[in-house]
Amino acid sequence: MAMMNPCTVYLFHGQGGVCFNMTQMDQISELNTEDFTVAVEPGVTRKTLNNFLRGSGLWFPVDPGADASLCGMAATAASGTNAVRYGTMRQNVLNLRVVLPDGKVLHTAGQNRRPRKSAAGYHLTGLFVGSEGTLGIITQATLRLHGIPEATVAAVCAFSTVKAAVDTVSLFSFSIPEFLDDVMMGACNRYSGLNYPELPTLFLEFHGSEHSVGEQVQATGEIVKSNGGSDFAWAREQEARNQLWTARHNAWEERNPTTDTRQRVAMCASLSPRKLHPTFLLQGYSTDVCVPISRLPEILLETKKDMLESKLTGPIVGHVGDGNFHCLLIHNPADEGGRVAEFAKRLGRRALAMDGTCTGEHGVGLGKRQLLREEVGEVALSTMRQIKAALDPKNLMNPGKVL
Amino acid sequence: MAMMNPCTVYLFHGQGGVCFNMTQMDQISELNTEDFTVAVEPGVTRKTLNNFLRGSGLWFPVDPGADASLCGMAATAASGTNAVRYGTMRQNVLNLRVVLPDGKVLHTAGQNRRPRKSAAGYHLTGLFVGSEGTLGIITQATLRLHGIPEATVAAVCAFSTVKAAVDTVSLFSFSIPEFLDDVMMGACNRYSGLNYPELPTLFLEFHGSEHSVGEQVQATGEIVKSNGGSDFAWAREQEARNQLWTARHNAWEERNPTTDTRQRVAMCASLSPRKLHPTFLLQGYSTDVCVPISRLPEILLETKKDMLESKLTGPIVGHVGDGNFHCLLIHNPADEGGRVAEFAKRLGRRALAMDGTCTGEHGVGLGKRQLLREEVGEVALSTMRQIKAALDPKNLMNPGKVL
């Protein structure tokens, strides 16, 4: 296996496991600015790549919030705020170099291949994207880059109800809409010293040419108005945009490396009406369902009701253009962990009952194996298991996960 | 298995094969105009679906030319002219109902599921799209629909060289560009009584809002001009667009059901400098390579040179925004078949040498198995075979194809 940098191997004697630290495999190679392609090793994060691309006019837009490893993002089919416009990792990985369980090196689309489309045999790239390390170890990803838009405009508007906010989103065809509920807006106000109305709020971003962005902003403003939204605060320059989006950034660590999980928990906890626990005992648990967009208002309302009845605290943030949202449940695992787990399971089943998925972008891991079975059914699960058994007959790769 | 309509089974005693005629499974169901989703059975073609959608404001844009079965298009990972803007079948299939070799019915994303994105387990939908019937029989596809653009504008412009035309394409970020070479333009002129310059020509289509389309046309016109292109003929109304695109439509049967293969062959044959064969003996053979866009001018020039040296006649049409092009080789199989096959193999290898694929959208079938091996390598081929063996251990499904 050709490796540019070593990876460190850790042995877990207790459970018989082995863990690979690949942060030092950090080569960025094969940048082609004409074809909008680049190859990255597992140690390369999305911010590192975008810094590397500075000045080229290109960027990699998939943004799951954290400054994650791009190969890890491929392994988990990550997406985030920009997916509604640029696609998830599924649409932005052209090729993967994978070490298979038998030690052979697989290039999912063939070595060095990077055409924008192909119909050559089974779509192995698509199979390995989202396989969560259970089929092999990704040691390089060839990615599709995008042109940095000529103009970007950010906008914020509040609504009196969740339904009004979310119904509005389905009328947009171009913006990148993010939803923050009243609870999250309250948390952001207290944590960041802001003064937003504590109402269901849409944060929007528009990308395009100068003209088309202006047109998008105008059309969206009209839709917002006719759906009872507040006046439309908008910003064009990077700094003003950052200021406007401060709440959204802080809400989910996005683009703000200083807001670590502990701080986010503290931020969300700051609004808890139940000051039962010292902050240091609290943890955050994020849900991740995704439903067809028409079902979003219904599931958001039912979920907020359930949260209230379950006596849980959890602001809601959503990539609502894709029908995907997260509740960040702030809880003390010692005495609320059980209730959180039950709530999350009910939420997963609620999404399944609405033709949705229990995981839009976080993956299955250990926690959602039962929900996966309910979501895809026995035949699909058994098909996945046949593939796993065929490619990893000794069950060496991330055993026990997903299936 | 729940079937709304019967499918007819044919037995091929000679080769021990069975063939399913599924044209009568023609239900369109579960149209959801809010979520832009619909489910179709194998008997539903793309034109039937788009007629069904008339008045809904929605359409299904993937357009491989022929009025193909949508489930068949899923099975072969079809794409075509609009893929550069709307994606191929890979990006537009949300779920598949598949009868597996053991008779079980698989829903690749789980029954009735249609979220816009998901990270729930292995991406079986992506695996079955493009599997060419070798893993199971697709009996329903859930598709993603798109809003019909507010405005559509078509444009045509000619260039003095292939390189100038194709280099221009890489500067466009928004249009749907199709390339016809000088030979194809000559054929179109003679067949349809048109009067286009017999030069490398780009046919462009712009989709968007009224304003943005106007802006796109203007920006593109400037790029075309600065790259030495001819004046920009453009049309806005449906009829004018159809007239402008007549050549492109006739070129490849697209949107023109009356131009069948025989007629296309006749059209292309009409320009043959070598009137050696009566038209009825001629056949068309279409190549299908796809390369990174930066390599397009080079491969087009080399291919035209090879065609000349090989004494073959073949106009070239390309979905050049994706780096994909086809030579339609007009030949008499009796005495030119061997030369055509050798030419096609050389072209496939030329694409592989340029980091491309031997098939952008037609698939592997029987003819490209050797090229597939060269393209993806032994490890990928063996991984594909392991998957095939796991899911179809008795090799019942389209045996001998692809792998």
mmCIF file of C-alpha atoms in Angstrom, chain B residues 7-339:
data_model
loop_
_atom_site.group_PDB
_atom_site.id
_atom_site.type_symbol
_atom_site.label_atom_id
_atom_site.label_comp_id
_atom_site.label_asym_id
_atom_site.label_seq_id
_atom_site.Cartn_x
_atom_site.Cartn_y
_atom_site.Cartn_z
ATOM 1 C CA CYS B 7 -45.273 -8.879 -16.870
ATOM 2 C CA THR B 8 -44.807 -11.329 -19.704
ATOM 3 C CA VAL B 9 -42.125 -13.983 -19.496
ATOM 4 C CA TYR B 10 -40.367 -15.257 -22.589
ATOM 5 C CA LEU B 11 -38.231 -18.365 -22.585
ATOM 6 C CA PHE B 12 -35.171 -18.640 -24.750
ATOM 7 C CA HIS B 13 -34.667 -22.362 -24.985
ATOM 8 C CA GLY B 14 -31.568 -22.073 -27.092
ATOM 9 C CA GLN B 15 -29.488 -20.303 -24.490
ATOM 10 C CA GLY B 16 -31.546 -21.315 -21.470
ATOM 11 C CA GLY B 17 -32.530 -17.684 -20.867
ATOM 12 C CA VAL B 18 -35.726 -16.039 -19.699
ATOM 13 C CA CYS B 19 -36.774 -12.555 -20.758
ATOM 14 C CA PHE B 20 -39.341 -10.400 -18.949
ATOM 15 C CA ASN B 21 -41.501 -7.981 -20.873
ATOM 16 C CA MET B 22 -42.567 -5.393 -18.302
ATOM 17 C CA THR B 23 -44.113 -2.817 -20.611
ATOM 18 C CA GLN B 24 -47.544 -3.527 -19.141
ATOM 19 C CA MET B 25 -46.395 -2.680 -15.629
ATOM 20 C CA ASP B 26 -47.081 0.958 -16.355
ATOM 21 C CA GLN B 27 -48.413 2.519 -13.161
ATOM 22 C CA ILE B 28 -47.452 6.040 -12.123
ATOM 23 C CA SER B 29 -48.168 6.482 -8.434
ATOM 24 C CA GLU B 30 -47.391 8.448 -5.297
ATOM 25 C CA LEU B 31 -47.011 11.775 -7.082
ATOM 26 C CA ASN B 32 -46.250 14.339 -4.419
ATOM 27 C CA THR B 33 -46.069 17.829 -5.875
ATOM 28 C CA GLU B 34 -44.942 19.374 -2.582
ATOM 29 C CA ASP B 35 -42.015 17.006 -2.204
ATOM 30 C CA PHE B 36 -41.239 16.699 -5.933
ATOM 31 C CA THR B 37 -41.409 12.888 -5.883
ATOM 32 C CA VAL B 38 -43.185 10.221 -7.934
ATOM 33 C CA ALA B 39 -43.018 6.425 -8.340
ATOM 34 C CA VAL B 40 -43.028 4.699 -11.736
ATOM 35 C CA GLU B 41 -43.149 1.099 -12.922
ATOM 36 C CA PRO B 42 -40.915 -0.265 -15.724
ATOM 37 C CA GLY B 43 -43.495 0.348 -18.461
ATOM 38 C CA VAL B 44 -43.415 4.098 -17.868
ATOM 39 C CA THR B 45 -41.150 6.045 -20.205
ATOM 40 C CA ARG B 46 -39.788 9.512 -19.576
ATOM 41 C CA LYS B 47 -42.134 11.103 -22.108
ATOM 42 C CA THR B 48 -45.140 9.356 -20.590
ATOM 43 C CA LEU B 49 -44.123 10.654 -17.181
ATOM 44 C CA ASN B 50 -43.587 14.189 -18.431
ATOM 45 C CA ASN B 51 -46.976 14.121 -20.173
ATOM 46 C CA PHE B 52 -48.517 12.884 -16.923
ATOM 47 C CA LEU B 53 -46.844 15.766 -15.066
ATOM 48 C CA ARG B 54 -48.172 18.399 -17.480
ATOM 49 C CA GLY B 55 -49.835 21.199 -15.566
ATOM 50 C CA SER B 56 -48.136 20.291 -12.277
ATOM 51 C CA GLY B 57 -45.229 22.697 -12.828
ATOM 52 C CA LEU B 58 -42.851 19.737 -12.439
ATOM 53 C CA TRP B 59 -40.813 17.612 -14.838
ATOM 54 C CA PHE B 60 -38.267 14.833 -14.899
ATOM 55 C CA PRO B 61 -35.281 16.274 -16.766
ATOM 56 C CA VAL B 62 -32.962 13.293 -17.282
ATOM 57 C CA ASP B 63 -33.101 12.793 -21.052
ATOM 58 C CA PRO B 64 -30.963 10.131 -22.732
ATOM 59 C CA GLY B 65 -32.429 10.831 -26.148
ATOM 60 C CA ALA B 66 -34.633 7.812 -26.681
ATOM 61 C CA ASP B 67 -38.019 7.695 -24.963
ATOM 62 C CA ALA B 68 -36.678 5.063 -22.592
ATOM 63 C CA SER B 69 -38.244 3.232 -19.663
ATOM 64 C CA LEU B 70 -37.394 5.146 -16.500
ATOM 65 C CA CYS B 71 -36.670 1.937 -14.592
ATOM 66 C CA GLY B 72 -34.417 0.913 -17.468
ATOM 67 C CA MET B 73 -32.715 4.287 -17.241
ATOM 68 C CA ALA B 74 -32.155 3.590 -13.534
ATOM 69 C CA ALA B 75 -30.747 0.133 -14.335
ATOM 70 C CA THR B 76 -28.234 1.632 -16.761
ATOM 71 C CA ALA B 77 -27.386 4.898 -14.920
ATOM 72 C CA ALA B 78 -28.572 6.881 -17.928
ATOM 73 C CA SER B 79 -28.010 10.601 -18.287
ATOM 74 C CA GLY B 80 -27.952 12.748 -21.481
ATOM 75 C CA THR B 81 -28.177 16.423 -22.365
ATOM 76 C CA ASN B 82 -29.561 17.800 -19.099
ATOM 77 C CA ALA B 83 -27.306 15.869 -16.714
ATOM 78 C CA VAL B 84 -24.820 18.712 -16.418
ATOM 79 C CA ARG B 85 -27.527 20.759 -14.705
ATOM 80 C CA TYR B 86 -29.908 18.233 -13.117
ATOM 81 C CA GLY B 87 -27.640 15.236 -12.529
ATOM 82 C CA THR B 88 -27.796 11.722 -13.969
ATOM 83 C CA MET B 89 -30.130 8.945 -12.794
ATOM 84 C CA ARG B 90 -27.763 8.478 -9.835
ATOM 85 C CA GLN B 91 -28.822 11.832 -8.405
ATOM 86 C CA ASN B 92 -32.484 11.450 -9.305
ATOM 87 C CA VAL B 93 -33.487 8.010 -8.015
ATOM 88 C CA LEU B 94 -34.611 8.071 -4.373
ATOM 89 C CA ASN B 95 -35.691 4.458 -3.991
ATOM 90 C CA LEU B 96 -36.050 1.264 -6.018
ATOM 91 C CA ARG B 97 -38.308 -1.757 -5.667
ATOM 92 C CA VAL B 98 -36.289 -4.728 -6.888
ATOM 93 C CA VAL B 99 -37.124 -8.417 -7.250
ATOM 94 C CA LEU B 100 -34.017 -10.244 -6.078
ATOM 95 C CA PRO B 101 -32.774 -13.525 -7.552
ATOM 96 C CA ASP B 102 -34.412 -15.461 -4.682
ATOM 97 C CA GLY B 103 -37.800 -13.839 -5.405
ATOM 98 C CA LYS B 104 -37.763 -11.539 -2.391
ATOM 99 C CA VAL B 105 -38.770 -7.937 -2.905
ATOM 100 C CA LEU B 106 -36.183 -5.364 -1.884
ATOM 101 C CA HIS B 107 -36.929 -1.698 -1.314
ATOM 102 C CA THR B 108 -33.441 -0.238 -1.581
ATOM 103 C CA ALA B 109 -34.195 2.677 0.785
ATOM 104 C CA GLY B 110 -36.979 0.940 2.711
ATOM 105 C CA GLN B 111 -40.650 0.707 1.695
ATOM 106 C CA ASN B 112 -42.233 4.095 0.840
ATOM 107 C CA ARG B 113 -39.160 6.046 1.931
ATOM 108 C CA ARG B 114 -38.454 9.232 0.018
ATOM 109 C CA PRO B 115 -36.386 11.697 2.090
ATOM 110 C CA ARG B 116 -34.107 13.866 -0.024
ATOM 111 C CA LYS B 117 -31.062 12.547 1.760
ATOM 112 C CA SER B 118 -30.225 9.697 4.118
ATOM 113 C CA ALA B 119 -27.221 8.177 5.882
ATOM 114 C CA ALA B 120 -29.047 4.981 6.876
ATOM 115 C CA GLY B 121 -26.848 1.995 6.093
ATOM 116 C CA TYR B 122 -25.283 0.993 2.781
ATOM 117 C CA HIS B 123 -26.475 2.983 -0.226
ATOM 118 C CA LEU B 124 -28.290 0.127 -1.962
ATOM 119 C CA THR B 125 -30.130 2.531 -4.263
ATOM 120 C CA GLY B 126 -26.776 3.714 -5.603
ATOM 121 C CA LEU B 127 -25.585 0.123 -6.021
ATOM 122 C CA PHE B 128 -28.613 -0.937 -8.081
ATOM 123 C CA VAL B 129 -28.554 2.202 -10.254
ATOM 124 C CA GLY B 130 -26.247 1.175 -13.086
ATOM 125 C CA SER B 131 -26.128 -2.539 -12.204
ATOM 126 C CA GLU B 132 -27.596 -3.332 -15.650
ATOM 127 C CA GLY B 133 -30.015 -5.981 -14.426
ATOM 128 C CA THR B 134 -27.255 -8.179 -13.014
ATOM 129 C CA LEU B 135 -28.373 -7.973 -9.369
ATOM 130 C CA GLY B 136 -32.160 -8.037 -9.661
ATOM 131 C CA ILE B 137 -35.157 -6.778 -11.625
ATOM 132 C CA ILE B 138 -36.270 -3.216 -10.939
ATOM 133 C CA THR B 139 -40.095 -3.120 -10.724
ATOM 134 C CA GLN B 140 -40.531 0.430 -9.456
ATOM 135 C CA ALA B 141 -38.408 3.563 -9.160
ATOM 136 C CA THR B 142 -39.137 6.522 -6.903
ATOM 137 C CA LEU B 143 -37.832 9.591 -8.687
ATOM 138 C CA ARG B 144 -36.948 13.112 -7.751
ATOM 139 C CA LEU B 145 -38.758 15.701 -9.870
ATOM 140 C CA HIS B 146 -37.744 19.280 -10.618
ATOM 141 C CA GLY B 147 -39.630 22.524 -11.079
ATOM 142 C CA ILE B 148 -40.084 23.550 -14.705
ATOM 143 C CA PRO B 149 -37.863 26.616 -15.131
ATOM 144 C CA GLU B 150 -39.690 29.919 -15.412
ATOM 145 C CA ALA B 151 -37.791 30.661 -18.609
ATOM 146 C CA THR B 152 -35.819 28.603 -21.128
ATOM 147 C CA VAL B 153 -33.641 30.019 -23.855
ATOM 148 C CA ALA B 154 -31.862 28.098 -26.600
ATOM 149 C CA ALA B 155 -28.826 29.336 -28.456
ATOM 150 C CA VAL B 156 -26.494 28.172 -31.208
ATOM 151 C CA CYS B 157 -23.000 29.335 -32.110
ATOM 152 C CA ALA B 158 -20.260 28.048 -34.395
ATOM 153 C CA PHE B 159 -16.479 28.020 -33.937
ATOM 154 C CA SER B 160 -13.648 27.661 -36.382
ATOM 155 C CA THR B 161 -11.987 24.839 -34.435
ATOM 156 C CA VAL B 162 -13.011 22.005 -32.107
ATOM 157 C CA LYS B 163 -10.617 23.340 -29.502
ATOM 158 C CA ALA B 164 -12.163 26.814 -29.502
ATOM 159 C CA ALA B 165 -15.658 25.349 -29.109
ATOM 160 C CA VAL B 166 -14.750 22.968 -26.314
ATOM 161 C CA ASP B 167 -12.454 25.360 -24.463
ATOM 162 C CA THR B 168 -15.390 27.765 -24.394
ATOM 163 C CA VAL B 169 -17.561 25.214 -22.613
ATOM 164 C CA SER B 170 -15.244 25.033 -19.634
ATOM 165 C CA LEU B 171 -15.856 28.752 -19.058
ATOM 166 C CA PHE B 172 -19.622 28.335 -18.752
ATOM 167 C CA SER B 173 -20.957 27.658 -15.315
ATOM 168 C CA PHE B 174 -24.671 27.593 -15.984
ATOM 169 C CA SER B 175 -25.744 26.561 -19.487
ATOM 170 C CA ILE B 176 -26.473 23.075 -20.790
ATOM 171 C CA PRO B 177 -23.934 22.826 -23.634
ATOM 172 C CA GLU B 178 -24.129 20.276 -26.446
ATOM 173 C CA PHE B 179 -21.406 19.935 -29.059
ATOM 174 C CA LEU B 180 -21.889 18.878 -32.696
ATOM 175 C CA ASP B 181 -18.845 18.554 -34.913
ATOM 176 C CA ASP B 182 -18.535 19.790 -38.490
ATOM 177 C CA VAL B 183 -19.427 16.354 -39.857
ATOM 178 C CA MET B 184 -22.611 16.185 -37.821
ATOM 179 C CA MET B 185 -23.593 19.711 -38.826
ATOM 180 C CA GLY B 186 -23.155 18.747 -42.481
ATOM 181 C CA ALA B 187 -25.320 15.665 -41.986
ATOM 182 C CA CYS B 188 -27.992 17.724 -40.263
ATOM 183 C CA ASN B 189 -27.991 20.346 -43.002
ATOM 184 C CA ARG B 190 -28.429 17.753 -45.719
ATOM 185 C CA TYR B 191 -30.997 15.668 -43.882
ATOM 186 C CA SER B 192 -33.172 18.478 -42.535
ATOM 187 C CA GLY B 193 -32.658 21.044 -45.294
ATOM 188 C CA LEU B 194 -30.919 23.469 -42.943
ATOM 189 C CA ASN B 195 -28.242 25.966 -43.630
ATOM 190 C CA TYR B 196 -25.923 25.962 -40.619
ATOM 191 C CA PRO B 197 -22.206 26.618 -41.099
ATOM 192 C CA GLU B 198 -20.514 23.220 -41.272
ATOM 193 C CA LEU B 199 -18.264 24.004 -38.332
ATOM 194 C CA PRO B 200 -17.814 22.791 -34.758
ATOM 195 C CA THR B 201 -20.983 24.088 -33.124
ATOM 196 C CA LEU B 202 -22.343 24.519 -29.610
ATOM 197 C CA PHE B 203 -26.051 24.206 -28.909
ATOM 198 C CA LEU B 204 -26.824 25.786 -25.545
ATOM 199 C CA GLU B 205 -29.866 25.832 -23.323
ATOM 200 C CA PHE B 206 -30.383 28.155 -20.350
ATOM 201 C CA HIS B 207 -32.901 27.444 -17.579
ATOM 202 C CA GLY B 208 -33.906 29.798 -14.791
ATOM 203 C CA SER B 209 -35.917 32.848 -13.914
ATOM 204 C CA GLU B 210 -36.613 35.464 -16.590
ATOM 205 C CA HIS B 211 -33.886 37.719 -15.241
ATOM 206 C CA SER B 212 -31.254 35.109 -14.609
ATOM 207 C CA VAL B 213 -31.697 33.549 -18.057
ATOM 208 C CA GLY B 214 -31.224 36.954 -19.640
ATOM 209 C CA GLU B 215 -28.092 37.417 -17.595
ATOM 210 C CA GLN B 216 -26.799 33.947 -18.503
ATOM 211 C CA VAL B 217 -27.362 34.554 -22.208
ATOM 212 C CA GLN B 218 -25.497 37.838 -22.038
ATOM 213 C CA ALA B 219 -22.549 36.452 -20.073
ATOM 214 C CA THR B 220 -22.307 33.421 -22.345
ATOM 215 C CA GLY B 221 -22.512 35.564 -25.459
ATOM 216 C CA GLU B 222 -19.510 37.538 -24.240
ATOM 217 C CA ILE B 223 -17.508 34.381 -23.516
ATOM 218 C CA VAL B 224 -18.387 32.980 -26.937
ATOM 219 C CA LYS B 225 -17.316 36.194 -28.623
ATOM 220 C CA SER B 226 -13.995 36.416 -26.806
ATOM 221 C CA ASN B 227 -13.297 32.780 -27.795
ATOM 222 C CA GLY B 228 -13.852 33.545 -31.461
ATOM 223 C CA GLY B 229 -17.346 32.069 -31.704
ATOM 224 C CA SER B 230 -19.884 33.195 -34.262
ATOM 225 C CA ASP B 231 -22.778 35.476 -33.507
ATOM 226 C CA PHE B 232 -25.116 33.971 -31.059
ATOM 227 C CA ALA B 233 -28.469 32.895 -32.543
ATOM 228 C CA TRP B 234 -30.937 32.512 -29.718
ATOM 229 C CA ALA B 235 -34.611 31.766 -29.234
ATOM 230 C CA ARG B 236 -37.004 32.011 -26.338
ATOM 231 C CA GLU B 237 -40.406 30.628 -27.336
ATOM 232 C CA GLN B 238 -40.914 26.878 -27.524
ATOM 233 C CA GLU B 239 -41.452 26.874 -31.285
ATOM 234 C CA ALA B 240 -38.470 29.057 -32.061
ATOM 235 C CA ARG B 241 -36.346 26.954 -29.734
ATOM 236 C CA ASN B 242 -37.450 23.789 -31.471
ATOM 237 C CA GLN B 243 -36.583 25.293 -34.835
ATOM 238 C CA LEU B 244 -33.182 26.421 -33.622
ATOM 239 C CA TRP B 245 -32.450 23.037 -32.129
ATOM 240 C CA THR B 246 -33.747 21.044 -35.103
ATOM 241 C CA ALA B 247 -30.267 19.960 -36.001
ATOM 242 C CA ARG B 248 -29.462 18.850 -32.476
ATOM 243 C CA HIS B 249 -32.778 17.021 -32.133
ATOM 244 C CA ASN B 250 -32.457 15.183 -35.400
ATOM 245 C CA ALA B 251 -28.837 14.439 -34.687
ATOM 246 C CA TRP B 252 -29.622 11.994 -31.983
ATOM 247 C CA GLU B 253 -33.311 11.179 -32.066
ATOM 248 C CA GLU B 254 -33.741 13.456 -29.108
ATOM 249 C CA ARG B 255 -37.295 14.643 -28.581
ATOM 250 C CA ASN B 256 -38.072 13.452 -32.090
ATOM 251 C CA PRO B 257 -39.734 10.063 -32.084
ATOM 252 C CA THR B 258 -40.002 10.000 -35.869
ATOM 253 C CA THR B 259 -36.233 9.918 -36.318
ATOM 254 C CA ASP B 260 -35.613 6.260 -35.718
ATOM 255 C CA THR B 261 -32.241 4.597 -35.845
ATOM 256 C CA ARG B 262 -32.596 3.723 -39.507
ATOM 257 C CA GLN B 263 -33.366 7.328 -40.365
ATOM 258 C CA ARG B 264 -30.477 8.591 -38.272
ATOM 259 C CA VAL B 265 -28.183 6.230 -40.065
ATOM 260 C CA ALA B 266 -29.606 7.485 -43.343
ATOM 261 C CA MET B 267 -29.100 11.057 -42.214
ATOM 262 C CA CYS B 268 -25.500 10.503 -41.266
ATOM 263 C CA ALA B 269 -24.899 8.328 -44.281
ATOM 264 C CA SER B 270 -26.151 11.107 -46.519
ATOM 265 C CA LEU B 271 -22.875 12.919 -46.071
ATOM 266 C CA SER B 272 -20.604 9.949 -46.481
ATOM 267 C CA PRO B 273 -17.913 10.758 -49.018
ATOM 268 C CA ARG B 274 -17.651 7.063 -49.724
ATOM 269 C CA LYS B 275 -20.880 5.954 -51.343
ATOM 270 C CA LEU B 276 -19.732 2.372 -51.292
ATOM 271 C CA HIS B 277 -22.758 0.822 -49.698
ATOM 272 C CA PRO B 278 -26.499 1.058 -50.207
ATOM 273 C CA THR B 279 -28.024 2.729 -47.136
ATOM 274 C CA PHE B 280 -29.984 -0.367 -46.121
ATOM 275 C CA LEU B 281 -26.761 -2.232 -45.408
ATOM 276 C CA LEU B 282 -25.465 0.425 -43.026
ATOM 277 C CA GLN B 283 -25.586 0.347 -39.247
ATOM 278 C CA GLY B 284 -24.761 2.896 -36.575
ATOM 279 C CA TYR B 285 -22.376 2.137 -33.695
ATOM 280 C CA SER B 286 -22.179 4.654 -30.885
ATOM 281 C CA THR B 287 -19.125 5.167 -28.730
ATOM 282 C CA ASP B 288 -19.510 6.722 -25.224
ATOM 283 C CA VAL B 289 -16.301 7.802 -23.505
ATOM 284 C CA CYS B 290 -16.180 10.537 -20.851
ATOM 285 C CA VAL B 291 -13.057 12.394 -19.707
ATOM 286 C CA PRO B 292 -12.234 15.255 -17.320
ATOM 287 C CA ILE B 293 -13.295 18.384 -19.196
ATOM 288 C CA SER B 294 -9.748 19.751 -19.530
ATOM 289 C CA ARG B 295 -8.881 16.736 -21.694
ATOM 290 C CA LEU B 296 -11.835 17.092 -24.073
ATOM 291 C CA PRO B 297 -10.208 19.166 -26.856
ATOM 292 C CA GLU B 298 -7.252 16.769 -26.981
ATOM 293 C CA ILE B 299 -9.332 13.591 -27.123
ATOM 294 C CA LEU B 300 -11.712 15.041 -29.698
ATOM 295 C CA LEU B 301 -8.866 16.037 -32.007
ATOM 296 C CA GLU B 302 -7.088 12.694 -31.645
ATOM 297 C CA THR B 303 -10.344 10.852 -32.236
ATOM 298 C CA LYS B 304 -11.180 12.790 -35.381
ATOM 299 C CA LYS B 305 -7.679 12.097 -36.667
ATOM 300 C CA ASP B 306 -8.026 8.390 -35.858
ATOM 301 C CA MET B 307 -11.384 8.272 -37.630
ATOM 302 C CA LEU B 308 -9.885 9.801 -40.751
ATOM 303 C CA GLU B 309 -6.939 7.413 -40.700
ATOM 304 C CA SER B 310 -9.271 4.478 -40.099
ATOM 305 C CA LYS B 311 -11.370 5.539 -43.103
ATOM 306 C CA LEU B 312 -14.507 5.587 -40.969
ATOM 307 C CA THR B 313 -17.453 7.982 -41.111
ATOM 308 C CA GLY B 314 -18.735 9.196 -37.786
ATOM 309 C CA PRO B 315 -20.232 12.484 -36.753
ATOM 310 C CA ILE B 316 -19.586 13.482 -33.146
ATOM 311 C CA VAL B 317 -22.132 14.723 -30.628
ATOM 312 C CA GLY B 318 -21.173 15.524 -27.061
ATOM 313 C CA HIS B 319 -22.682 16.323 -23.691
ATOM 314 C CA VAL B 320 -19.542 18.363 -23.325
ATOM 315 C CA GLY B 321 -20.434 19.989 -20.008
ATOM 316 C CA ASP B 322 -19.813 16.559 -18.471
ATOM 317 C CA GLY B 323 -16.863 15.623 -20.704
ATOM 318 C CA ASN B 324 -18.942 12.943 -22.437
ATOM 319 C CA PHE B 325 -19.202 12.506 -26.232
ATOM 320 C CA HIS B 326 -20.389 9.991 -28.787
ATOM 321 C CA CYS B 327 -19.130 9.130 -32.278
ATOM 322 C CA LEU B 328 -21.933 7.630 -34.353
ATOM 323 C CA LEU B 329 -19.962 5.358 -36.642
ATOM 324 C CA ILE B 330 -21.861 4.655 -39.828
ATOM 325 C CA HIS B 331 -20.654 1.420 -41.316
ATOM 326 C CA ASN B 332 -21.430 -1.745 -43.163
ATOM 327 C CA PRO B 333 -20.874 -4.485 -40.593
ATOM 328 C CA ALA B 334 -19.983 -6.965 -43.308
ATOM 329 C CA ASP B 335 -16.719 -5.312 -44.254
ATOM 330 C CA GLU B 336 -16.180 -2.457 -41.762
ATOM 331 C CA GLY B 337 -17.299 -4.074 -38.496
ATOM 332 C CA GLY B 338 -13.794 -5.083 -37.493
ATOM 333 C CA ARG B 339 -12.377 -1.619 -38.087
#
